[in-house]
Short mmCIF file of C-alpha atoms and ligand atoms in Angstrom, two decimals:
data_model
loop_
_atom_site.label_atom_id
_atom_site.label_comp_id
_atom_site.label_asym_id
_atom_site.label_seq_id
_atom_site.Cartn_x
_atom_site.Cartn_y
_atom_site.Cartn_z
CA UNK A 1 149.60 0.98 -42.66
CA UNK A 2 151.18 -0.75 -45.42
CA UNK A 3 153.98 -2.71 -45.54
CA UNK A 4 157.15 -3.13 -47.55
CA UNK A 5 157.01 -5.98 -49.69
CA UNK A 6 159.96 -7.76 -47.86
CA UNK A 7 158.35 -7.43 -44.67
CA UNK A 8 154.93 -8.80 -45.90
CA UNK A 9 157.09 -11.89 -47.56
CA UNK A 10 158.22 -12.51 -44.09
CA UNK A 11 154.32 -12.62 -43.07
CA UNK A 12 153.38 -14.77 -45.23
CA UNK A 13 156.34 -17.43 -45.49
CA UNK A 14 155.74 -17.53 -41.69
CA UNK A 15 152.18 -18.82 -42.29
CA UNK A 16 153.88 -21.33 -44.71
CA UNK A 17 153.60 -19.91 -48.09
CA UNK A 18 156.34 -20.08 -50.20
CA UNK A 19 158.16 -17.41 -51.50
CA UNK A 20 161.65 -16.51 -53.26
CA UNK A 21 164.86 -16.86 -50.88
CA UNK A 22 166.00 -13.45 -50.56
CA UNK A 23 166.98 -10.50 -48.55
CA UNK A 24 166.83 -6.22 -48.90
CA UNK A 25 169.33 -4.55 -49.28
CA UNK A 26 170.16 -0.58 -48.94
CA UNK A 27 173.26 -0.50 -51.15
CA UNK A 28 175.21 -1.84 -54.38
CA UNK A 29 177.76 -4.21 -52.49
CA UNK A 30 174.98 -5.62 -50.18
CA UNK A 31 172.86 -6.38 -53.45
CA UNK A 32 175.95 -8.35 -55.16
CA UNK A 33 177.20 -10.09 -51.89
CA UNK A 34 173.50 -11.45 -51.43
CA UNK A 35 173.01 -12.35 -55.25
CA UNK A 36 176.54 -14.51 -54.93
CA UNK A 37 174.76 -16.25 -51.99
CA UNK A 38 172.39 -16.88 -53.75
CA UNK A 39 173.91 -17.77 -56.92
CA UNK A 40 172.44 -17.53 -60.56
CA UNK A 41 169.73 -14.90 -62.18
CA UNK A 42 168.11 -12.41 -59.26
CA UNK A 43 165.36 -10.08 -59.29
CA UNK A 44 166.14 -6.71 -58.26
CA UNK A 45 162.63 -4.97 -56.76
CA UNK A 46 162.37 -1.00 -55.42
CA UNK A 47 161.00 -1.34 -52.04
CA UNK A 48 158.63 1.43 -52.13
CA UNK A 49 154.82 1.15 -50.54
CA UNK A 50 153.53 1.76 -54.56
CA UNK A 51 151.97 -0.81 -56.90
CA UNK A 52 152.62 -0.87 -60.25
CA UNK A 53 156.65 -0.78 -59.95
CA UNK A 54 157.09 -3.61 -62.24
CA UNK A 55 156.23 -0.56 -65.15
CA UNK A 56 158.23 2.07 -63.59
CA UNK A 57 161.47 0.50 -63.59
CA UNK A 58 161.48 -0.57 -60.08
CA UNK A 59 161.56 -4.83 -60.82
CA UNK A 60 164.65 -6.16 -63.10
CA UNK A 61 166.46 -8.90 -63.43
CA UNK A 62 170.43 -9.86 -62.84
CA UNK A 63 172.20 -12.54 -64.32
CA UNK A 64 175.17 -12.07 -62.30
CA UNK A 65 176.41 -10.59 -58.97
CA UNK A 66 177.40 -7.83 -60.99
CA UNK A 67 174.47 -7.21 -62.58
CA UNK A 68 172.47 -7.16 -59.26
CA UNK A 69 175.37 -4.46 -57.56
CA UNK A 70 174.82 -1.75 -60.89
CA UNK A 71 171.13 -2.43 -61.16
CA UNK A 72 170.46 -2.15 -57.20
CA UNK A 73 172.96 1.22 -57.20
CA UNK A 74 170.64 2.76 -60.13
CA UNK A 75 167.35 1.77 -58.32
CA UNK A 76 168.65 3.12 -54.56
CA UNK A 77 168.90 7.00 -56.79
CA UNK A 78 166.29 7.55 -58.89
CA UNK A 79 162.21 7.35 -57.92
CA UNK A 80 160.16 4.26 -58.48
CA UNK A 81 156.59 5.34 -58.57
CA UNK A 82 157.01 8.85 -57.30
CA UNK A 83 159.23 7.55 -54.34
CA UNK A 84 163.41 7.00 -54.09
CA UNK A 85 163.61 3.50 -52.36
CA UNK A 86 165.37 3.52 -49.62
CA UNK A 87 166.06 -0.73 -49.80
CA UNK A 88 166.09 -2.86 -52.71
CA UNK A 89 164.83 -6.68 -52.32
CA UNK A 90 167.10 -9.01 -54.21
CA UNK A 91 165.79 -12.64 -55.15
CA UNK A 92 166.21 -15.59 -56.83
CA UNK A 93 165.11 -15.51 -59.76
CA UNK A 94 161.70 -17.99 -60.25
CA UNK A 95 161.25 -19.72 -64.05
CA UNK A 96 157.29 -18.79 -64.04
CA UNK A 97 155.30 -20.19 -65.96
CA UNK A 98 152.07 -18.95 -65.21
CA UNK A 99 150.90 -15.74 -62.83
CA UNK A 100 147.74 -15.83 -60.62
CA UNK A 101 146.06 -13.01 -58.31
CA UNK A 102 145.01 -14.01 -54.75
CA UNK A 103 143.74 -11.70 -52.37
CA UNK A 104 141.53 -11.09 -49.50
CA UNK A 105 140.32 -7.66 -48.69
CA UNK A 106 137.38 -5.94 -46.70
CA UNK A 107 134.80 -5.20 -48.82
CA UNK A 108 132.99 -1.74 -47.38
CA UNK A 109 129.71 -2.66 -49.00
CA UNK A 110 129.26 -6.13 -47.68
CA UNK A 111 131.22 -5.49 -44.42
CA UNK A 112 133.10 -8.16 -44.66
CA UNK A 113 136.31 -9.58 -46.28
CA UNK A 114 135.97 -10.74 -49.12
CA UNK A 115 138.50 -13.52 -50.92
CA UNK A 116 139.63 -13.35 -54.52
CA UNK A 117 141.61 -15.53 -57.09
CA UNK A 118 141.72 -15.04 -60.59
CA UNK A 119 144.72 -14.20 -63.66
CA UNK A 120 147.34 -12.49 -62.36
CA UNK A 121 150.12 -10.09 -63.85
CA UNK A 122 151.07 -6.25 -64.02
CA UNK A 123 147.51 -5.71 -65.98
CA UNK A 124 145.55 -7.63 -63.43
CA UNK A 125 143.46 -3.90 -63.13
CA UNK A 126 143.32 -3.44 -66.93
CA UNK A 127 142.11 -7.33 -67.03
CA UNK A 128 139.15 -6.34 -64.52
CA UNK A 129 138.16 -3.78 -66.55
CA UNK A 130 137.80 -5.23 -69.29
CA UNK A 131 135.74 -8.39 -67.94
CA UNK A 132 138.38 -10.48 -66.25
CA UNK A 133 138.44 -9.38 -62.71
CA UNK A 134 138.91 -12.01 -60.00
CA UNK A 135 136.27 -14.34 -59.15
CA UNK A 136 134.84 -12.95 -55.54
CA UNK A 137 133.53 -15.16 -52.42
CA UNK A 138 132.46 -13.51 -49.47
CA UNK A 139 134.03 -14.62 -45.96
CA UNK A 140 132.41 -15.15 -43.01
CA UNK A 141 134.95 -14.07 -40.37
CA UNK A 142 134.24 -15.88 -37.78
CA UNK A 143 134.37 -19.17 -39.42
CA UNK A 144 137.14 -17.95 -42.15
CA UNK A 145 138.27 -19.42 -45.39
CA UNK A 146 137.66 -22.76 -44.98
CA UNK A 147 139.83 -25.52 -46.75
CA UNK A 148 135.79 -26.26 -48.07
CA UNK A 149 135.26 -22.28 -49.20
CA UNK A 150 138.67 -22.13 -50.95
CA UNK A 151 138.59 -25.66 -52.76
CA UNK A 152 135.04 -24.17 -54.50
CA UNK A 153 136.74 -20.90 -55.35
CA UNK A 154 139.75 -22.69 -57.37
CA UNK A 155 137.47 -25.09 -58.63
CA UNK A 156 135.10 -22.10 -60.38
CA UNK A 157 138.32 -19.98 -61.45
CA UNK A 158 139.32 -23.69 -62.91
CA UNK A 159 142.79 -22.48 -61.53
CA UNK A 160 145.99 -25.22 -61.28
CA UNK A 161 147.37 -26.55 -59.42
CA UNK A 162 144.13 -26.65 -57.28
CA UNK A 163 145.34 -28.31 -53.94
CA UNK A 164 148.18 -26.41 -53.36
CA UNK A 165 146.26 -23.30 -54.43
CA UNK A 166 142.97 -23.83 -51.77
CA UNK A 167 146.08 -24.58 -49.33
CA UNK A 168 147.52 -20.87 -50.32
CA UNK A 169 144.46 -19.48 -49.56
CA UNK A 170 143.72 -20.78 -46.38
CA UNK A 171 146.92 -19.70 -45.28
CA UNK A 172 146.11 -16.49 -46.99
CA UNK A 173 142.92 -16.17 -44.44
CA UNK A 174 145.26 -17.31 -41.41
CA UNK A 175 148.15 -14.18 -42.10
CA UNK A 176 145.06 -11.89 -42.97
CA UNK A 177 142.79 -12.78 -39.33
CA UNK A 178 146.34 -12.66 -36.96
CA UNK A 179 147.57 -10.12 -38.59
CA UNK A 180 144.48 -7.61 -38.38
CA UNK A 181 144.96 -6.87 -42.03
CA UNK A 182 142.64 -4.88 -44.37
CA UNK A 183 144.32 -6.29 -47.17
CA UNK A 184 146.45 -9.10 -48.16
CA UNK A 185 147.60 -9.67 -51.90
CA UNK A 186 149.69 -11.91 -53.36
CA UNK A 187 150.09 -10.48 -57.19
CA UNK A 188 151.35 -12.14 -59.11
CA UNK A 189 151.36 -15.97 -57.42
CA UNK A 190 153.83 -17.54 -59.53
CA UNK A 191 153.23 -20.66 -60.97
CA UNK A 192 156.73 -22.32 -62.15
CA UNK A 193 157.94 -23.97 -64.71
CA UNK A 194 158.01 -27.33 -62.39
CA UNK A 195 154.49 -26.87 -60.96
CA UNK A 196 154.94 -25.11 -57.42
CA UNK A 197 153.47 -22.02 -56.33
CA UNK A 198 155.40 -19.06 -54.95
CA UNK A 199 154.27 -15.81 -53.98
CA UNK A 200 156.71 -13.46 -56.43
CA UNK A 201 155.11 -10.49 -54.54
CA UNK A 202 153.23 -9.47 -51.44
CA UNK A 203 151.05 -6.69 -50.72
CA UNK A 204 149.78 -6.23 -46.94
CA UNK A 205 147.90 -3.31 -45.89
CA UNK A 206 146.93 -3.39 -42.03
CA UNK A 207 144.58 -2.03 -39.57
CA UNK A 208 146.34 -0.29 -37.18
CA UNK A 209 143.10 0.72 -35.04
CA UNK A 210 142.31 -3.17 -34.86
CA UNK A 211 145.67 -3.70 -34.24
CA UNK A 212 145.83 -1.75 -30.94
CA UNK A 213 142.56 -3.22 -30.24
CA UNK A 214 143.68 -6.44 -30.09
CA UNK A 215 146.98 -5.57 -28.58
CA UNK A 216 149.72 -6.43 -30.82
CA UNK A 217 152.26 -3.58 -31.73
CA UNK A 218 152.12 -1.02 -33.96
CA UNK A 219 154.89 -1.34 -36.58
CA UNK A 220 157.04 1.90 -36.92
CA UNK A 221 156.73 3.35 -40.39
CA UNK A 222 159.91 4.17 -42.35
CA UNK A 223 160.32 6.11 -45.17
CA UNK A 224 160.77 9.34 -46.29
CA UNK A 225 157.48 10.79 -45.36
CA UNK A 226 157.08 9.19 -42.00
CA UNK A 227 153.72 9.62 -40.22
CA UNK A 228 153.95 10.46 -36.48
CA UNK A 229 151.13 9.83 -34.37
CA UNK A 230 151.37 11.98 -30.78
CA UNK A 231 148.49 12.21 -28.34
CA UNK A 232 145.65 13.77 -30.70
CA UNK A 233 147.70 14.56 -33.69
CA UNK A 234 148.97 13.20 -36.91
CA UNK A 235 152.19 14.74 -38.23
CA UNK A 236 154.15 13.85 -41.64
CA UNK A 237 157.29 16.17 -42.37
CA UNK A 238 158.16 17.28 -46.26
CA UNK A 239 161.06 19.42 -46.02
CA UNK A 240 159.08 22.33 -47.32
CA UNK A 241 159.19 25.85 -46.36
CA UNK A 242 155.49 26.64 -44.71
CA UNK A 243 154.67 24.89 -41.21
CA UNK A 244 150.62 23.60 -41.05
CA UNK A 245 148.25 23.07 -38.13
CA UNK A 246 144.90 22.59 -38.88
CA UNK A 247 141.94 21.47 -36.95
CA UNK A 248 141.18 18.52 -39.70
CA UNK A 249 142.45 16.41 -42.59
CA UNK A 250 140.42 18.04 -45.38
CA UNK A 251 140.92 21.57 -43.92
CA UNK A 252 144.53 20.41 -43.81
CA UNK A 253 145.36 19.35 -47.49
CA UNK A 254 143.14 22.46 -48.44
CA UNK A 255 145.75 24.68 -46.91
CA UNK A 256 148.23 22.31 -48.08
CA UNK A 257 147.11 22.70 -51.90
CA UNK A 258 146.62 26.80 -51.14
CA UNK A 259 150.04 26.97 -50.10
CA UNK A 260 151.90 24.66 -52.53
CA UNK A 261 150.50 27.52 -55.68
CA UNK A 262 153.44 29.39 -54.19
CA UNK A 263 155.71 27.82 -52.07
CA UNK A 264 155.94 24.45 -50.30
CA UNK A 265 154.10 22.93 -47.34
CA UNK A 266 156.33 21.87 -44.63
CA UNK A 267 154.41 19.39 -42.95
CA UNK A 268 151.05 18.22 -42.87
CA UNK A 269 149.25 18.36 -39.00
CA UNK A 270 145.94 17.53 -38.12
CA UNK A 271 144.80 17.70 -34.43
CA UNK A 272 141.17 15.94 -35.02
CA UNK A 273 138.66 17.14 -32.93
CA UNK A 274 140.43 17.12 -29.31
CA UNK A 275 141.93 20.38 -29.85
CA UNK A 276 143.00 21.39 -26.12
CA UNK A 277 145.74 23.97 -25.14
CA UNK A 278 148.76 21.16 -24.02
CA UNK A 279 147.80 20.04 -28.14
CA UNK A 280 148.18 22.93 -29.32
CA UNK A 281 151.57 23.98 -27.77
CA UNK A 282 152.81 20.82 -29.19
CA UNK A 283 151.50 21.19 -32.44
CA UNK A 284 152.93 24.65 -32.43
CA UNK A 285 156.50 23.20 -31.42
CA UNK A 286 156.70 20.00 -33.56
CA UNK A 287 155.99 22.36 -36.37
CA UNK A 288 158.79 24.82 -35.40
CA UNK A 289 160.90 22.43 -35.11
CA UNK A 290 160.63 21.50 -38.67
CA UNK A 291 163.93 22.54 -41.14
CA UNK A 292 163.88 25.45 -42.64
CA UNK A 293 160.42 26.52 -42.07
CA UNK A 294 159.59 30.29 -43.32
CA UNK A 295 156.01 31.06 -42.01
CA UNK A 296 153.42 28.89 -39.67
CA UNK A 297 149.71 28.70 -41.16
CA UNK A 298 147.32 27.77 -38.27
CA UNK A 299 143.49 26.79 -39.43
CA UNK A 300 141.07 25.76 -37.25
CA UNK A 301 137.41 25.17 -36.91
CA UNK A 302 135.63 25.33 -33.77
CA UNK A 303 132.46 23.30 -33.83
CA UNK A 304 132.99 20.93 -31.04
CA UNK A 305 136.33 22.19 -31.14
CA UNK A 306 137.31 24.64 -28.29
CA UNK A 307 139.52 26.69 -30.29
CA UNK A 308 139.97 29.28 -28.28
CA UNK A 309 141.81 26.90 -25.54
CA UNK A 310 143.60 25.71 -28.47
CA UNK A 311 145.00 29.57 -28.29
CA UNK A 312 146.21 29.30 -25.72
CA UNK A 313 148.62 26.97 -26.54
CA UNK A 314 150.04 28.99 -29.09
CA UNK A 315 150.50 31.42 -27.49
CA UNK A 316 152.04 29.75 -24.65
CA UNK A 317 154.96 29.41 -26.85
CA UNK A 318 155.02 32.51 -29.61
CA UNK A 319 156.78 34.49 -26.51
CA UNK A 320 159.71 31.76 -26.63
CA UNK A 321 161.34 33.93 -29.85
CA UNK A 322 159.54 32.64 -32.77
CA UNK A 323 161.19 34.53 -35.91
CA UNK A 324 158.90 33.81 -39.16
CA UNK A 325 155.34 35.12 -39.21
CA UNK A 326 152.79 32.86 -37.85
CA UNK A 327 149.08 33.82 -39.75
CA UNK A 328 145.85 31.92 -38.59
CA UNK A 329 142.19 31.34 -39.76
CA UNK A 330 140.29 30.50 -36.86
CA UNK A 331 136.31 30.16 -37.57
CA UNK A 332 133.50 28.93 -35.06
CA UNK A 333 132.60 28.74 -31.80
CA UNK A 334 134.44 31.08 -29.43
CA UNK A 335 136.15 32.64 -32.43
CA UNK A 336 136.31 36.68 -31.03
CA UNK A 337 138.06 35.20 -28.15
CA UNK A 338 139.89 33.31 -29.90
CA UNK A 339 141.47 35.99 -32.07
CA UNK A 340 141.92 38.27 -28.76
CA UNK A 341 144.49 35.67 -27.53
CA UNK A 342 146.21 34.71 -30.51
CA UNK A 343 146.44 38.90 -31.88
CA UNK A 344 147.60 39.36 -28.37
CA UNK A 345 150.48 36.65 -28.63
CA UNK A 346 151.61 38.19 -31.56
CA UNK A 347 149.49 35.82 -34.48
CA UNK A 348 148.25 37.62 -37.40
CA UNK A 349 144.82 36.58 -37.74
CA UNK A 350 142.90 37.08 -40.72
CA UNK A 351 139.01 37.15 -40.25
CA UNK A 352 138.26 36.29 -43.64
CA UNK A 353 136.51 32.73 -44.31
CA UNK A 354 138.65 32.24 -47.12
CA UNK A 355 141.57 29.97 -46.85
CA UNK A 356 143.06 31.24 -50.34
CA UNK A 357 142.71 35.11 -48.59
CA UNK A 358 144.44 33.37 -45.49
CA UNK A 359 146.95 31.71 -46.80
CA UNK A 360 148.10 34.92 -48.96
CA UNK A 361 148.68 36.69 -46.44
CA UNK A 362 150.84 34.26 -44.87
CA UNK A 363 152.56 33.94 -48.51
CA UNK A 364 152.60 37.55 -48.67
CA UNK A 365 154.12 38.11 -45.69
CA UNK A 366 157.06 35.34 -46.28
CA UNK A 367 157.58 37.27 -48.98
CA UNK A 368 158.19 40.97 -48.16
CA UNK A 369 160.25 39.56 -45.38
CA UNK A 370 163.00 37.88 -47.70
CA UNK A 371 163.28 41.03 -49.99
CA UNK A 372 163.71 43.03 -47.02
P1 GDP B 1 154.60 -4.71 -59.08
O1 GDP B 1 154.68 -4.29 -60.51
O2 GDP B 1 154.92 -3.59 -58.14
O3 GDP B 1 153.32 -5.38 -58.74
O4 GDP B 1 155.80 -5.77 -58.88
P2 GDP B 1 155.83 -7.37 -58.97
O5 GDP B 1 156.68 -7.87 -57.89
O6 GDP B 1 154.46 -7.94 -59.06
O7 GDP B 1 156.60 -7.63 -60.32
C1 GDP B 1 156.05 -7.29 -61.56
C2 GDP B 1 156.26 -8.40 -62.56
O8 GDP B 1 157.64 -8.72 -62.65
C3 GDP B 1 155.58 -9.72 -62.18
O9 GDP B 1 154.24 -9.78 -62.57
C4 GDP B 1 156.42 -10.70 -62.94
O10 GDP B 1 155.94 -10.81 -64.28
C5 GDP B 1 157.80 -10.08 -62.97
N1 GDP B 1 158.63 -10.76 -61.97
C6 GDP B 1 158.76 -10.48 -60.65
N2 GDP B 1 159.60 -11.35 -60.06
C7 GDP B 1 160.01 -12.20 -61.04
C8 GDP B 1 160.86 -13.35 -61.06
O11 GDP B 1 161.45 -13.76 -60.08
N3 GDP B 1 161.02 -13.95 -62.28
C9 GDP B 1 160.40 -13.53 -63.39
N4 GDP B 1 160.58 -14.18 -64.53
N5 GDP B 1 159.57 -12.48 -63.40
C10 GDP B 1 159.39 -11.81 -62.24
MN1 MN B 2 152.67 -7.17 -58.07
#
């Protein structure tokens, strides 16, 4: 998961690299009272998990408390990126002078991580593609970026100030191993006016698989589409007016597209491949619980999937009053007895192998039901 630039700051001045004094914010008043603390120009920055926000409005500059309280009010109400912050980060201003990129990432085709520095700036990807992409060393983790490995790397990029920046990096390497981070960016590293480095923004994606592997907690996302994770299924909530359960992630954001030609998905819900009834029933409840829903679209697979105990779960809780029509697809093994319980419990099923044909009906349905 990916976190909030403020949080990743926090990471990374931790590990001893500088960044700006600051703090978020999540209105106006808060914004100003923190710029007066810190006194003199701010940067105002749209926490939202997006890159790019420096072009979309969502990075300005305050001269004055002021300033900072009308431009943090505007940023908290409109979308940055797709994506209405919730928090603002206000800063002190930095006089840069100069903007590097430093990364380190895992790099799927080596299978390993991989540690960059190069020119930095909003057009860092327009700069790769035309030639100038960050010089690239590969990392061996178990010895990590050396003070050696990241001296060489400055040294070829010829980038200043050079001991300060093979000291960045190595701290870099030291958030990025504890951490159990896929990626850690610092874009642009600002070189100032008087010579120091600071990291004006932060980037950290991590790992949460690794991270319950090596046993440190998983961070709780925030944010308006908030991804629950519950004993075999992954859950996100939009507010929309069809509930989902599928049997899969592509199968899922196939519905998902399907549904949104004519009305809007609820939820997404994938159950992986440990379908089971006690799933199920969840699944089935979490979705119901959803606002406003108008219909439940169920679409499963059985391969290794036993979808017809999956079923069972549904229809351990269609008795329990459910009011909007609840259509599923439900393909594979154990399919006729699949469709025996669920027609049984009251599910429309439609043996077609066409989501589109599925998910019409469903639509259909919703439909005729509100003009009635
Ligand atoms: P991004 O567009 O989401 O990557 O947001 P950044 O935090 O990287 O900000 C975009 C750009 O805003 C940076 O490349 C800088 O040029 C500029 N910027 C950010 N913070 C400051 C600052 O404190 N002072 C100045 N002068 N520019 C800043
Ligand atoms: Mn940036």
């Amino acid at each position: 998961m990916r976190l909030h630039e403020f949080e990743a700051k926090q990471l990374l001045a931790a590990a001893g690299i500088p960044v700006p004094e600051g703090e978020p914010a999540s209105d106006g008043d808060t914004a100003g009272a923190i710029a007066t603390r810190l006194g003199g120009a701010v940067v105002v920055k749209a926490q939202v998990l997006a890159g790019g926000r420096g072009r979309d409005g969502g990075v300005e500059i305050a001269a004055d408390p002021a300033q900072a309280a009308t431009s943090a009010d505007a940023m908290l109400c409109r979308p940055c990126r797709g994506i209405v912050p919730q928090q603002v980060l206000i800063e002190r201003a930095l006089p840069i002078a100069t903007e590097l990129y430093a990364g380190l990432t895992i790099d799927p085709a080596l299978g390993r991580p991989v540690l960059l520095l190069g020119q930095g700036g909003v057009d860092v990807e327009d700069r790769a593609r035309a030639g100038g992409a960050p010089l690239r060393r590969s990392v061996d983790p178990l010895t990590g970026v050396t003070p050696e490995l990241a001296a060489s790397l400055v040294a070829d990029a010829r980038a200043e100030p050079a001991r300060p920046l093979a000291d960045l990096l190595v701290r870099l390497w030291q958030v990025f191993s504890e951490q159990q981070a896929l990626t850690v960016e610092i874009n642009p590293v600002a070189v100032l006016a008087g010579g120091e480095l600071c990291a004006a923004d932060a980037v950290i994606e991590l790992d949460d698989s690794a991270r319950e592997l090596a046993g440190l907690p998983r961070r709780a996302e925030e944010g308006p589409f908030r991804r629950e994770r519950d004993g075999g299924m992954t859950f996100v909530e939009f507010g929309g007016d069809v509930g989902l359960i599928c049997s899969g992630a592509g199968l899922a954001m196939a519905s998902m597209d399907l549904i949104a030609r004519r009305a809007r998905p609820a939820n997404f819900l994938e159950t992986g491949g440990g379908i089971s009834r006690d799933l199920m029933k969840r699944a089935m409840e979490r979705v119901l619980a959803c606002d406003g829903i108008r219909g439940v679209f169920i679409n499963v697979y059985g391969g290794i999937n036993p979808i017809h105990e999956g079923a069972l779960g549904i229809a351990d809780v269609m008795p329990r009053g459910v009011t909007v029509p609840v259509v599923a697809k439900a393909l594979g093994n154990h399919q006729e007895e699949t469709w025996e319980i669920l027609e049984a419990a009251g599910v429309t099923v439609v043996r077609d192998v066409s989501t589109e044909a599925a998910v019409d009906a469903l639509l259909d349905r919703m439909e005729t039901e509100v003009a009635v």
